Short mmCIF file of C-alpha atoms in Angstrom, two decimals:
data_model
loop_
_atom_site.label_atom_id
_atom_site.label_comp_id
_atom_site.label_asym_id
_atom_site.label_seq_id
_atom_site.Cartn_x
_atom_site.Cartn_y
_atom_site.Cartn_z
CA ASP A 22 0.00 0.00 0.00
CA SER A 23 1.59 3.28 -1.19
CA GLY A 24 -0.50 5.47 1.09
CA VAL A 25 -2.02 7.35 -1.85
CA THR A 26 -5.81 6.98 -2.07
CA GLN A 27 -7.78 7.48 -5.24
CA THR A 28 -11.55 7.47 -5.68
CA PRO A 29 -13.52 6.22 -7.44
CA LYS A 30 -11.72 3.04 -8.54
CA HIS A 31 -14.04 2.58 -11.51
CA LEU A 32 -16.27 5.00 -13.34
CA ILE A 33 -18.49 4.48 -16.36
CA THR A 34 -20.07 7.48 -18.00
CA ALA A 35 -21.32 8.75 -21.33
CA THR A 36 -19.78 11.07 -23.90
CA GLY A 37 -20.29 14.73 -23.15
CA GLN A 38 -20.45 14.19 -19.40
CA ARG A 39 -18.19 15.57 -16.67
CA VAL A 40 -16.47 13.60 -13.92
CA THR A 41 -14.26 14.38 -10.95
CA LEU A 42 -11.47 12.12 -9.76
CA ARG A 43 -10.16 12.55 -6.26
CA CYS A 44 -6.74 11.90 -4.76
CA SER A 45 -5.46 11.96 -1.20
CA PRO A 46 -1.65 12.01 -1.08
CA ARG A 47 0.53 10.22 1.44
CA SER A 48 0.63 11.91 4.80
CA GLY A 49 3.23 14.68 4.67
CA ASP A 50 3.60 14.75 0.89
CA LEU A 51 3.19 18.22 -0.58
CA SER A 52 3.41 17.38 -4.28
CA VAL A 53 0.62 15.73 -6.25
CA TYR A 54 0.90 14.54 -9.83
CA TRP A 55 -1.73 13.32 -12.26
CA TYR A 56 -0.97 10.82 -15.01
CA GLN A 57 -3.09 9.23 -17.71
CA GLN A 58 -2.32 5.67 -18.79
CA SER A 59 -3.69 4.16 -21.97
CA LEU A 60 -2.59 1.10 -23.90
CA ASP A 61 -1.24 2.98 -26.89
CA GLN A 62 0.22 6.05 -25.15
CA GLY A 63 1.65 4.62 -21.96
CA LEU A 64 1.87 6.79 -18.85
CA GLN A 65 1.39 10.44 -19.80
CA PHE A 66 2.09 13.27 -17.38
CA LEU A 67 -0.84 15.66 -17.05
CA ILE A 68 -0.13 18.13 -14.27
CA GLN A 69 1.69 18.66 -10.97
CA TYR A 70 0.78 20.67 -7.90
CA TYR A 71 2.99 21.60 -5.00
CA ASN A 72 1.45 22.85 -1.78
CA GLY A 73 -1.62 24.15 -3.58
CA GLU A 74 0.09 25.75 -6.55
CA GLU A 75 0.45 24.46 -10.09
CA ARG A 76 4.11 23.60 -10.74
CA ALA A 77 4.30 21.79 -14.06
CA LYS A 78 1.97 21.04 -16.91
CA GLY A 79 2.17 18.22 -19.39
CA ASN A 80 -0.16 17.05 -22.11
CA ILE A 81 -3.33 18.07 -20.33
CA LEU A 82 -6.30 18.89 -22.54
CA GLU A 83 -8.16 22.16 -22.10
CA ARG A 84 -11.26 20.10 -21.20
CA PHE A 85 -9.36 18.83 -18.16
CA SER A 86 -8.56 20.84 -15.06
CA ALA A 87 -7.15 20.10 -11.65
CA GLN A 88 -6.59 21.72 -8.31
CA GLN A 89 -4.97 21.00 -4.99
CA PHE A 90 -6.82 22.07 -1.88
CA PRO A 91 -5.45 23.43 1.42
CA ASP A 92 -5.68 19.98 3.00
CA LEU A 93 -3.44 18.82 0.07
CA HIS A 94 -5.95 16.51 -1.53
CA SER A 95 -6.36 17.01 -5.26
CA GLU A 96 -9.14 16.68 -7.80
CA LEU A 97 -8.93 16.14 -11.54
CA ASN A 98 -11.97 17.34 -13.46
CA LEU A 99 -12.66 15.91 -16.89
CA SER A 100 -15.40 17.54 -18.94
CA SER A 101 -17.06 17.11 -22.34
CA LEU A 102 -15.84 13.55 -22.23
CA GLU A 103 -14.96 11.72 -25.43
CA LEU A 104 -14.50 8.02 -26.12
CA GLY A 105 -10.74 8.58 -26.31
CA ASP A 106 -10.65 9.78 -22.70
CA SER A 107 -11.22 6.22 -21.52
CA ALA A 108 -8.07 5.35 -19.60
CA LEU A 109 -6.56 4.76 -16.20
CA TYR A 110 -5.90 7.97 -14.32
CA PHE A 111 -3.19 7.80 -11.69
CA CYS A 112 -2.41 10.18 -8.93
CA ALA A 113 1.02 10.18 -7.35
CA SER A 114 2.58 12.13 -4.54
CA SER A 115 6.03 12.99 -3.27
CA VAL A 116 7.48 14.79 -0.30
CA VAL A 117 9.25 17.54 -2.17
CA GLN A 118 8.55 19.48 -5.29
CA TYR A 119 11.14 18.02 -7.59
CA THR A 120 11.84 14.34 -7.40
CA GLY A 121 11.58 11.18 -9.41
CA GLU A 122 10.51 9.18 -6.39
CA LEU A 123 6.76 9.15 -6.75
CA PHE A 124 4.25 7.08 -4.84
CA PHE A 125 1.31 6.08 -6.99
CA GLY A 126 -2.24 5.30 -6.07
CA GLU A 127 -4.07 2.35 -7.61
CA GLY A 128 -5.72 4.49 -10.23
CA SER A 129 -9.22 5.39 -11.34
CA ARG A 130 -10.40 3.50 -14.40
CA LEU A 131 -12.62 5.71 -16.54
CA THR A 132 -14.77 4.21 -19.26
CA VAL A 133 -16.59 6.58 -21.59
CA LEU A 134 -19.39 4.98 -23.61
CA GLN B 19 10.05 11.10 -32.00
CA LYS B 20 9.20 10.32 -28.39
CA GLU B 21 11.54 11.61 -25.70
CA VAL B 22 11.79 8.11 -24.21
CA GLU B 23 11.63 4.92 -26.24
CA GLN B 24 11.01 1.50 -24.74
CA ASP B 25 10.25 -1.81 -26.39
CA PRO B 26 6.77 -2.86 -25.24
CA GLY B 27 7.52 -6.58 -25.40
CA PRO B 28 6.09 -8.84 -24.21
CA LEU B 29 9.24 -10.56 -23.04
CA SER B 30 8.81 -14.15 -21.92
CA VAL B 31 11.65 -15.92 -20.08
CA PRO B 32 12.06 -19.07 -17.98
CA GLU B 33 12.57 -18.85 -14.24
CA GLY B 34 16.22 -18.26 -13.37
CA ALA B 35 17.05 -16.38 -16.56
CA ILE B 36 18.84 -13.04 -16.68
CA VAL B 37 16.53 -10.37 -18.01
CA SER B 38 17.69 -7.20 -19.76
CA LEU B 39 15.29 -4.29 -20.16
CA ASN B 40 16.29 -1.16 -22.02
CA CYS B 41 15.31 2.40 -22.83
CA THR B 42 16.74 5.06 -25.05
CA TYR B 43 16.13 8.76 -24.74
CA SER B 44 16.73 11.91 -26.74
CA ASN B 45 16.75 14.72 -24.16
CA SER B 46 20.24 15.32 -22.83
CA ALA B 47 18.75 17.39 -19.99
CA PHE B 48 17.59 14.24 -18.22
CA GLN B 49 19.57 13.84 -15.02
CA TYR B 50 17.65 11.32 -12.95
CA PHE B 51 16.83 7.85 -14.19
CA MET B 52 14.39 5.45 -12.63
CA TRP B 53 12.81 2.08 -13.12
CA TYR B 54 9.27 1.49 -11.94
CA ARG B 55 7.50 -1.84 -11.73
CA GLN B 56 3.77 -2.12 -12.31
CA TYR B 57 1.80 -5.22 -11.47
CA SER B 58 -1.51 -5.80 -13.20
CA ARG B 59 -4.28 -3.54 -11.89
CA LYS B 60 -1.87 -1.67 -9.62
CA GLY B 61 -0.06 1.64 -9.72
CA PRO B 62 3.64 1.79 -10.60
CA GLU B 63 6.14 1.47 -7.74
CA LEU B 64 9.71 2.71 -7.71
CA LEU B 65 12.26 -0.05 -8.14
CA MET B 66 15.58 1.69 -8.84
CA TYR B 67 16.75 5.31 -8.82
CA THR B 68 20.04 6.54 -10.27
CA TYR B 69 21.49 9.97 -10.81
CA SER B 70 24.66 9.56 -12.80
CA SER B 71 26.17 7.29 -15.39
CA GLY B 72 27.33 3.90 -14.16
CA ASN B 73 25.83 0.95 -12.38
CA LYS B 74 23.70 0.64 -9.29
CA GLU B 75 22.93 -2.71 -7.72
CA ASP B 76 20.12 -3.69 -5.37
CA GLY B 77 19.78 -7.39 -4.71
CA ARG B 78 18.93 -9.14 -7.96
CA PHE B 79 18.45 -5.84 -9.78
CA THR B 80 21.13 -3.74 -11.50
CA ALA B 81 20.43 -0.40 -13.15
CA GLN B 82 22.87 0.88 -15.72
CA VAL B 83 23.02 4.38 -17.20
CA ASP B 84 25.10 5.42 -20.21
CA LYS B 85 24.55 9.14 -20.71
CA SER B 86 26.93 9.34 -23.67
CA SER B 87 24.75 6.87 -25.58
CA LYS B 88 21.48 8.05 -23.99
CA TYR B 89 20.74 4.49 -23.01
CA ILE B 90 19.61 2.93 -19.75
CA SER B 91 19.18 -0.69 -18.77
CA LEU B 92 17.72 -2.78 -15.99
CA PHE B 93 19.09 -6.27 -15.40
CA ILE B 94 17.24 -8.84 -13.35
CA ARG B 95 19.28 -11.85 -12.22
CA ASP B 96 17.75 -15.18 -11.27
CA SER B 97 14.34 -14.02 -12.44
CA GLN B 98 11.29 -15.30 -10.56
CA PRO B 99 7.64 -15.69 -11.55
CA SER B 100 6.93 -12.91 -9.05
CA ASP B 101 8.95 -10.57 -11.29
CA SER B 102 6.22 -10.85 -13.93
CA ALA B 103 5.05 -7.28 -14.36
CA THR B 104 5.40 -4.27 -16.63
CA TYR B 105 8.67 -2.37 -16.17
CA LEU B 106 8.66 1.33 -16.98
CA CYS B 107 11.74 3.45 -17.31
CA ALA B 108 11.38 7.06 -16.25
CA MET B 109 13.53 10.15 -16.57
CA ASP B 110 13.42 13.50 -14.91
CA ALA B 111 14.42 16.98 -15.99
CA ASP B 112 11.65 19.27 -14.78
CA LYS B 113 8.97 16.58 -14.89
CA LEU B 114 8.98 12.83 -14.88
CA ILE B 115 8.66 11.25 -18.34
CA PHE B 116 7.88 7.55 -18.59
CA GLY B 117 8.57 5.01 -21.28
CA THR B 118 5.62 2.97 -22.48
CA GLY B 119 6.74 -0.03 -20.42
CA THR B 120 7.96 -3.54 -21.22
CA ARG B 121 5.73 -6.42 -20.17
CA LEU B 122 7.77 -9.24 -18.65
CA GLN B 123 6.49 -12.77 -18.10
CA VAL B 124 8.65 -15.21 -16.14
CA PHE B 125 7.36 -18.76 -16.40
CA PRO B 126 8.22 -21.58 -13.97
#
């Protein structure tokens, strides 16, 4: 158990809908990262927050947004969903802002029908 | 061209074999090199972490970095069925970039 909690574990929704994925980092970790994993693209970095502030941005679509709250949990919002958004979404956390040592949650599997 | 290239496999080996997993990269700014292991239906977990060129050993695992060739490797000695997983290389400049992962199957 990495200590990173993600909810929900599974989510099935329809095209055009909006969903929110939630992540609670390990106790004491200030950085939160979101990744998308699909079969053809592998693990793609979306966005990073450190202590409530956005620190780095990857290949995150404009339809997606995220935030980190004062209690350090984070939410990833996905809107106007398309079939191609079906993937595993991972949250990871780390103690400091800049490190390769990430602790991943078990992921949220999103299926868009 | 992707920043990090990794053969997706699958790689199937008998128990006890030496396994070699490799990645190449194009960005010379990468300074930190990692290997993550991902079991089915689980999140990736850090296996090895190296900063500079050379070798780093941890039990049955050896990570090798050759910055001049932009090539990293992970060797697994005396492979076990429990090593069956997807192995992802990862590299860090200002954000962590992952390879697509190599699926390894070790059969008894």
